[in-house]
Amino acid sequence: MLKFSAESFYSHPAGKVLTVAAYLGLNISLNMVNKWTLSIYGFRFPIALSIAHMAFSFFALSPFMLTKPMREQHYSTLSKQWPGLLFISVCFAINVGLNNVSLTTISLSLNQVIRASIPVFTAIGAVLIEKKPPSRQEFLSLLVLVGGVSIAVYEGSGTTSSFTGVVLCLIGTACNGLMMSSIGRLLSEKLDVLRLTFYTAPLTLIVLVPFFNKLEAPGYYQYASGATAGGAYVVVILLGCLNALLYNLIHSLVIKVTSSVTTTVIGEMKIVLILLLSAVVLGESDVWTVKMMIGCTTAILGFCMYSHGRMMAGAQTVPVIIKGVPELSPSLTDTLRTPLLAGGLMAGKSSRS
């Protein structure tokens, strides 16, 4: 009689393929859904959308995080790690909020190309914070990446609104790079994606609420009470939140069951697929001028060069990819393979959660 277990499924090649396919699909759909919601659907409240993702993730993870094995870890973690978690939450608020705001004025294609420059800001942070300059190969690949992003940004920021969106996206990307450079020093304990989401989501929400009250609250309340909105927008937001949560869960599995080589290739495939689908599905083909194509191609080339350089060097940056804003990090490091999922899977043998 065949015995099925989660461990055997994820160790089987078919299980790994399905996990990677789900990760790639959810990552791409999350980007597409966010852009569609904020632009085409007409829910032009990016900070409110960010708050909804934070709240949904926190409450959805609570049943698992409040089980006895997990509760025993919270006090020791929070009492020691609270300064780092607070800093990360502020960075997340800036990163997530500005990324969503930028999607209201620039194309998803341009947004993704700009966010592909995260390695540049991470390298700058490594020099300033950790005193670790990039290698010669990394430096050359970063120059190629900067050149490609610069061409794409110059071509895509022709109007005042798009220029503002480009600046906001760059600030959010720079903030994420700073966070990734600092996380090793700020957190003495390695936290998996789910625990990090559970701890930082409410803090990030608190940071975002004052900006929502100042910038979006009157317009949102008018939109929510209007006859045109109805209750359909709530379903749209909840579907996006569910997509974000499932992405976080699959992201954790991908880190556990695949290698850094696999996840590096996934990251590169993800960029190309998002750029192609945004043109076909979201109708962004008009932004693809010759200069934009040259810039995007050059940026992707630089990103791939940097990714493979880091992968071959064996010293990889710890990525933080949570709460509905998938980052185009060069790799998912093996050092992030924490025992959370292993513990959860083992617990499933005795009492299925």
Short mmCIF file of C-alpha atoms in Angstrom, two decimals:
data_model
loop_
_atom_site.label_atom_id
_atom_site.label_comp_id
_atom_site.label_asym_id
_atom_site.label_seq_id
_atom_site.Cartn_x
_atom_site.Cartn_y
_atom_site.Cartn_z
CA MET A 1 0.00 0.00 0.00
CA LEU A 2 1.39 3.40 -1.02
CA LYS A 3 2.07 5.79 1.83
CA PHE A 4 1.75 9.49 1.07
CA SER A 5 3.40 12.21 3.09
CA ALA A 6 4.22 15.85 2.51
CA GLU A 7 7.93 15.07 2.72
CA SER A 8 7.72 12.45 -0.02
CA PHE A 9 5.65 14.75 -2.24
CA TYR A 10 8.08 17.67 -2.04
CA SER A 11 11.11 15.41 -2.48
CA HIS A 12 9.63 13.88 -5.64
CA PRO A 13 10.57 15.66 -8.92
CA ALA A 14 6.92 16.10 -9.83
CA GLY A 15 6.24 17.71 -6.45
CA LYS A 16 9.14 20.12 -6.93
CA VAL A 17 7.96 21.03 -10.42
CA LEU A 18 4.42 21.71 -9.20
CA THR A 19 5.75 23.79 -6.28
CA VAL A 20 7.96 25.88 -8.55
CA ALA A 21 5.13 26.31 -11.07
CA ALA A 22 2.78 27.46 -8.31
CA TYR A 23 5.41 29.88 -6.98
CA LEU A 24 6.03 31.34 -10.42
CA GLY A 25 2.32 31.59 -11.21
CA LEU A 26 1.39 33.22 -7.90
CA ASN A 27 4.31 35.64 -8.12
CA ILE A 28 3.34 36.78 -11.60
CA SER A 29 -0.39 36.90 -10.83
CA LEU A 30 0.26 38.98 -7.73
CA ASN A 31 2.07 41.63 -9.74
CA MET A 32 -0.61 41.55 -12.42
CA VAL A 33 -3.51 41.69 -9.94
CA ASN A 34 -2.00 44.63 -8.04
CA LYS A 35 -1.52 46.61 -11.25
CA TRP A 36 -4.97 45.69 -12.58
CA THR A 37 -6.67 46.62 -9.30
CA LEU A 38 -4.96 50.00 -8.99
CA SER A 39 -5.16 51.06 -12.64
CA ILE A 40 -7.64 49.23 -14.83
CA TYR A 41 -10.25 48.32 -12.19
CA GLY A 42 -10.08 51.82 -10.74
CA PHE A 43 -9.36 51.18 -7.06
CA ARG A 44 -6.84 54.01 -6.88
CA PHE A 45 -5.98 53.73 -3.20
CA PRO A 46 -2.57 52.05 -3.06
CA ILE A 47 -1.96 52.65 0.63
CA ALA A 48 -5.35 51.15 1.48
CA LEU A 49 -4.47 48.14 -0.65
CA SER A 50 -1.17 47.75 1.21
CA ILE A 51 -2.96 47.94 4.57
CA ALA A 52 -5.46 45.29 3.44
CA HIS A 53 -2.60 42.92 2.51
CA MET A 54 -0.94 43.43 5.90
CA ALA A 55 -4.11 42.87 7.90
CA PHE A 56 -5.19 39.83 5.89
CA SER A 57 -1.76 38.17 6.17
CA PHE A 58 -1.61 38.74 9.93
CA PHE A 59 -5.08 37.38 10.69
CA ALA A 60 -4.76 34.47 8.25
CA LEU A 61 -1.45 33.38 9.78
CA SER A 62 -2.64 33.84 13.37
CA PRO A 63 -4.22 30.35 13.82
CA PHE A 64 -0.93 28.68 12.90
CA MET A 65 1.30 31.20 14.68
CA LEU A 66 -0.72 30.91 17.89
CA THR A 67 -0.34 27.14 18.18
CA LYS A 68 1.64 26.02 21.20
CA PRO A 69 4.93 25.21 19.40
CA MET A 70 4.92 28.64 17.77
CA ARG A 71 3.76 30.57 20.86
CA GLU A 72 6.78 29.32 22.77
CA GLN A 73 9.07 31.11 20.32
CA HIS A 74 7.36 34.50 20.18
CA TYR A 75 8.46 36.02 23.49
CA SER A 76 12.14 35.18 23.16
CA THR A 77 12.19 36.33 19.54
CA LEU A 78 10.31 39.59 20.06
CA SER A 79 12.17 40.54 23.25
CA LYS A 80 15.53 40.24 21.47
CA GLN A 81 14.67 41.21 17.91
CA TRP A 82 12.21 44.09 18.36
CA PRO A 83 14.58 46.91 17.23
CA GLY A 84 15.39 45.06 14.02
CA LEU A 85 11.76 44.12 13.42
CA LEU A 86 10.70 47.73 13.94
CA PHE A 87 13.29 48.97 11.43
CA ILE A 88 12.29 46.31 8.92
CA SER A 89 8.61 47.22 9.35
CA VAL A 90 9.31 50.87 8.56
CA CYS A 91 11.31 49.83 5.49
CA PHE A 92 8.50 47.49 4.44
CA ALA A 93 5.96 50.29 4.81
CA ILE A 94 7.99 52.56 2.55
CA ASN A 95 8.81 49.78 0.10
CA VAL A 96 5.31 48.33 -0.20
CA GLY A 97 3.47 51.63 -0.03
CA LEU A 98 5.57 53.46 -2.62
CA ASN A 99 5.63 50.44 -4.91
CA ASN A 100 1.83 50.32 -4.97
CA VAL A 101 1.59 54.10 -5.36
CA SER A 102 3.93 53.96 -8.36
CA LEU A 103 1.68 51.40 -10.06
CA THR A 104 -1.03 54.06 -10.39
CA THR A 105 1.14 56.19 -12.71
CA ILE A 106 3.69 53.93 -14.43
CA SER A 107 3.40 50.65 -16.31
CA LEU A 108 4.03 47.34 -14.61
CA SER A 109 6.82 46.74 -17.13
CA LEU A 110 8.71 49.85 -16.04
CA ASN A 111 7.97 49.12 -12.39
CA GLN A 112 9.54 45.68 -12.67
CA VAL A 113 12.61 46.94 -14.52
CA ILE A 114 13.20 49.54 -11.81
CA ARG A 115 12.78 46.94 -9.07
CA ALA A 116 15.28 44.72 -10.84
CA SER A 117 17.86 47.28 -9.68
CA ILE A 118 17.56 46.09 -6.07
CA PRO A 119 21.05 44.46 -6.28
CA VAL A 120 22.52 47.92 -6.97
CA PHE A 121 21.09 49.40 -3.78
CA THR A 122 21.96 46.25 -1.84
CA ALA A 123 25.58 46.54 -3.01
CA ILE A 124 25.66 50.22 -2.00
CA GLY A 125 24.30 49.29 1.42
CA ALA A 126 26.90 46.52 1.75
CA VAL A 127 29.66 49.06 1.11
CA LEU A 128 28.29 51.66 3.51
CA ILE A 129 27.08 49.36 6.29
CA GLU A 130 29.19 46.21 6.09
CA LYS A 131 32.28 47.71 4.39
CA LYS A 132 32.08 44.96 1.75
CA PRO A 133 32.76 46.22 -1.77
CA PRO A 134 31.46 44.17 -4.72
CA SER A 135 33.81 41.96 -6.66
CA ARG A 136 35.00 42.99 -10.11
CA GLN A 137 32.42 40.76 -11.82
CA GLU A 138 29.64 42.04 -9.60
CA PHE A 139 30.68 45.64 -10.24
CA LEU A 140 30.62 45.16 -14.01
CA SER A 141 27.22 43.44 -13.90
CA LEU A 142 25.85 46.27 -11.74
CA LEU A 143 27.09 48.82 -14.28
CA VAL A 144 25.22 46.95 -17.02
CA LEU A 145 22.12 46.79 -14.81
CA VAL A 146 22.27 50.51 -14.00
CA GLY A 147 22.73 51.36 -17.66
CA GLY A 148 19.68 49.33 -18.70
CA VAL A 149 17.47 50.70 -15.94
CA SER A 150 18.59 54.26 -16.74
CA ILE A 151 17.62 53.89 -20.40
CA ALA A 152 14.22 52.41 -19.49
CA VAL A 153 13.55 55.08 -16.85
CA TYR A 154 14.51 57.91 -19.23
CA GLU A 155 12.21 56.55 -21.90
CA GLY A 156 9.33 55.79 -19.52
CA SER A 157 9.25 59.03 -17.50
CA GLY A 158 8.02 61.37 -20.21
CA THR A 159 5.13 62.91 -18.26
CA THR A 160 4.95 64.56 -14.85
CA SER A 161 2.83 61.78 -13.35
CA SER A 162 5.06 59.01 -14.72
CA PHE A 163 8.17 60.85 -13.51
CA THR A 164 6.66 60.98 -10.02
CA GLY A 165 5.88 57.25 -10.22
CA VAL A 166 9.46 56.49 -11.28
CA VAL A 167 10.88 58.50 -8.37
CA LEU A 168 8.57 56.80 -5.85
CA CYS A 169 9.42 53.34 -7.22
CA LEU A 170 13.15 54.15 -7.02
CA ILE A 171 12.82 55.31 -3.40
CA GLY A 172 10.93 52.15 -2.46
CA THR A 173 13.51 50.00 -4.23
CA ALA A 174 16.38 51.82 -2.53
CA CYS A 175 14.69 51.34 0.85
CA ASN A 176 14.34 47.62 0.19
CA GLY A 177 18.01 47.41 -0.77
CA LEU A 178 18.97 49.19 2.46
CA MET A 179 16.83 46.76 4.45
CA MET A 180 18.40 43.74 2.77
CA SER A 181 21.87 45.09 3.53
CA SER A 182 20.99 45.71 7.17
CA ILE A 183 18.95 42.63 8.04
CA GLY A 184 21.97 40.48 8.86
CA ARG A 185 23.12 42.92 11.52
CA LEU A 186 19.67 43.80 12.82
CA LEU A 187 18.43 40.25 13.35
CA SER A 188 20.62 37.82 15.28
CA GLU A 189 18.05 35.06 14.69
CA LYS A 190 17.19 33.84 11.20
CA LEU A 191 13.44 34.19 10.68
CA ASP A 192 11.49 32.40 7.97
CA VAL A 193 9.15 34.31 5.68
CA LEU A 194 5.99 33.42 7.59
CA ARG A 195 7.24 34.44 11.03
CA LEU A 196 8.73 37.62 9.61
CA THR A 197 5.38 38.42 8.00
CA PHE A 198 3.47 37.71 11.22
CA TYR A 199 5.76 39.94 13.31
CA THR A 200 6.11 42.86 10.90
CA ALA A 201 2.62 43.03 9.34
CA PRO A 202 0.91 44.79 12.27
CA LEU A 203 3.85 47.17 12.74
CA THR A 204 3.89 48.01 9.04
CA LEU A 205 0.13 48.55 9.13
CA ILE A 206 0.53 51.02 12.02
CA VAL A 207 3.13 52.95 10.02
CA LEU A 208 0.85 53.13 6.96
CA VAL A 209 -2.41 54.12 8.68
CA PRO A 210 -1.48 57.81 9.30
CA PHE A 211 -0.55 58.22 5.63
CA PHE A 212 -3.84 56.63 4.61
CA ASN A 213 -5.77 59.00 6.88
CA LYS A 214 -3.92 62.00 5.48
CA LEU A 215 -3.82 61.13 1.77
CA GLU A 216 -6.55 58.64 0.91
CA ALA A 217 -9.24 58.44 3.59
CA PRO A 218 -11.71 61.05 2.22
CA GLY A 219 -11.50 59.71 -1.34
CA TYR A 220 -11.71 56.11 -0.18
CA TYR A 221 -14.81 56.68 1.95
CA GLN A 222 -16.49 58.47 -0.95
CA TYR A 223 -15.54 55.63 -3.30
CA ALA A 224 -16.73 52.93 -0.87
CA SER A 225 -20.09 54.61 -0.35
CA GLY A 226 -20.64 55.40 -4.01
CA ALA A 227 -23.09 53.50 -6.13
CA THR A 228 -20.44 52.70 -8.75
CA ALA A 229 -18.24 50.79 -6.31
CA GLY A 230 -20.87 48.58 -4.75
CA GLY A 231 -19.41 45.69 -2.80
CA ALA A 232 -17.52 44.14 -5.70
CA TYR A 233 -14.30 45.97 -4.87
CA VAL A 234 -14.13 44.15 -1.52
CA VAL A 235 -14.09 40.80 -3.34
CA VAL A 236 -11.35 42.09 -5.65
CA ILE A 237 -9.22 43.22 -2.69
CA LEU A 238 -9.74 39.94 -0.83
CA LEU A 239 -8.72 37.92 -3.88
CA GLY A 240 -5.53 39.97 -4.09
CA CYS A 241 -4.90 39.42 -0.38
CA LEU A 242 -5.43 35.67 -0.77
CA ASN A 243 -3.01 35.67 -3.71
CA ALA A 244 -0.42 37.42 -1.54
CA LEU A 245 -0.87 34.95 1.32
CA LEU A 246 -0.62 31.91 -0.96
CA TYR A 247 2.49 33.43 -2.50
CA ASN A 248 4.10 33.73 0.93
CA LEU A 249 3.27 30.10 1.74
CA ILE A 250 4.60 28.80 -1.58
CA HIS A 251 7.65 31.00 -1.24
CA SER A 252 8.46 29.24 2.02
CA LEU A 253 8.13 25.83 0.34
CA VAL A 254 10.30 26.84 -2.61
CA ILE A 255 13.06 27.91 -0.24
CA LYS A 256 12.83 24.52 1.47
CA VAL A 257 12.57 22.12 -1.48
CA THR A 258 14.75 23.72 -4.17
CA SER A 259 18.33 24.89 -4.54
CA SER A 260 19.67 28.41 -4.94
CA VAL A 261 20.42 27.59 -8.59
CA THR A 262 16.76 26.79 -9.23
CA THR A 263 15.45 29.88 -7.50
CA THR A 264 17.94 32.10 -9.32
CA VAL A 265 16.65 30.81 -12.66
CA ILE A 266 13.07 31.29 -11.44
CA GLY A 267 13.84 34.93 -10.64
CA GLU A 268 15.14 35.51 -14.15
CA MET A 269 12.19 33.74 -15.78
CA LYS A 270 9.83 35.77 -13.64
CA ILE A 271 11.09 39.10 -14.98
CA VAL A 272 10.76 38.07 -18.61
CA LEU A 273 7.28 36.55 -18.16
CA ILE A 274 5.94 39.58 -16.29
CA LEU A 275 7.23 41.92 -19.00
CA LEU A 276 5.63 39.81 -21.73
CA LEU A 277 2.31 39.29 -19.95
CA SER A 278 1.98 42.94 -18.97
CA ALA A 279 2.14 43.83 -22.65
CA VAL A 280 -0.41 41.19 -23.67
CA VAL A 281 -2.84 41.10 -20.73
CA LEU A 282 -2.64 44.65 -19.37
CA GLY A 283 -2.35 46.35 -22.76
CA GLU A 284 1.06 47.90 -22.10
CA SER A 285 2.42 47.15 -25.56
CA ASP A 286 2.39 50.87 -26.41
CA VAL A 287 5.21 51.54 -23.91
CA TRP A 288 7.53 49.18 -25.75
CA THR A 289 9.49 51.62 -27.83
CA VAL A 290 12.89 50.70 -29.25
CA LYS A 291 14.69 52.52 -26.41
CA MET A 292 12.50 50.81 -23.82
CA MET A 293 13.27 47.39 -25.31
CA ILE A 294 17.00 48.15 -25.31
CA GLY A 295 16.85 49.35 -21.71
CA CYS A 296 14.83 46.36 -20.48
CA THR A 297 17.04 43.85 -22.31
CA THR A 298 20.20 45.46 -20.93
CA ALA A 299 18.77 45.57 -17.40
CA ILE A 300 17.75 41.89 -17.53
CA LEU A 301 21.21 41.00 -18.85
CA GLY A 302 22.84 42.85 -15.94
CA PHE A 303 20.46 41.22 -13.48
CA CYS A 304 21.26 37.76 -14.82
CA MET A 305 25.02 38.47 -14.75
CA TYR A 306 24.78 39.60 -11.13
CA SER A 307 22.55 36.69 -10.11
CA HIS A 308 24.87 34.08 -11.55
CA GLY A 309 27.94 35.86 -10.20
CA ARG A 310 26.53 35.76 -6.69
CA MET A 311 25.41 32.19 -7.14
CA MET A 312 28.85 31.04 -8.29
CA ALA A 313 30.56 32.97 -5.50
CA GLY A 314 28.41 31.17 -2.93
CA ALA A 315 27.83 34.32 -0.87
CA GLN A 316 24.22 35.21 -1.37
CA THR A 317 22.07 38.03 -0.14
CA VAL A 318 19.22 37.09 2.15
CA PRO A 319 16.06 38.12 0.33
CA VAL A 320 12.97 39.40 2.03
CA ILE A 321 9.93 38.80 -0.11
CA ILE A 322 6.69 39.20 1.77
CA LYS A 323 3.37 40.89 1.98
CA GLY A 324 2.33 41.11 -1.62
CA VAL A 325 5.31 42.82 -3.22
CA PRO A 326 7.44 40.12 -4.79
CA GLU A 327 10.99 41.34 -5.15
CA LEU A 328 13.30 40.51 -8.01
CA SER A 329 16.09 39.41 -5.68
CA PRO A 330 19.03 37.70 -7.39
CA SER A 331 18.56 34.49 -5.46
CA LEU A 332 16.93 32.75 -2.54
CA THR A 333 19.68 31.73 -0.22
CA ASP A 334 20.11 28.29 1.28
CA THR A 335 20.79 29.94 4.65
CA LEU A 336 17.14 30.90 4.85
CA ARG A 337 16.07 27.27 4.94
CA THR A 338 14.74 27.35 8.49
CA PRO A 339 13.18 24.49 10.45
CA LEU A 340 9.70 26.05 10.48
CA LEU A 341 8.28 24.01 7.65
CA ALA A 342 10.13 20.90 8.69
CA GLY A 343 8.63 21.25 12.13
CA GLY A 344 5.21 21.91 10.68
CA LEU A 345 5.42 18.87 8.44
CA MET A 346 6.58 16.63 11.26
CA ALA A 347 3.77 17.92 13.43
CA GLY A 348 1.39 17.00 10.67
CA LYS A 349 2.16 13.34 11.25
CA SER A 350 0.72 13.45 14.72
CA SER A 351 -1.90 16.18 14.49
CA ARG A 352 -2.71 17.74 11.15
CA SER A 353 -2.93 21.52 11.56
#
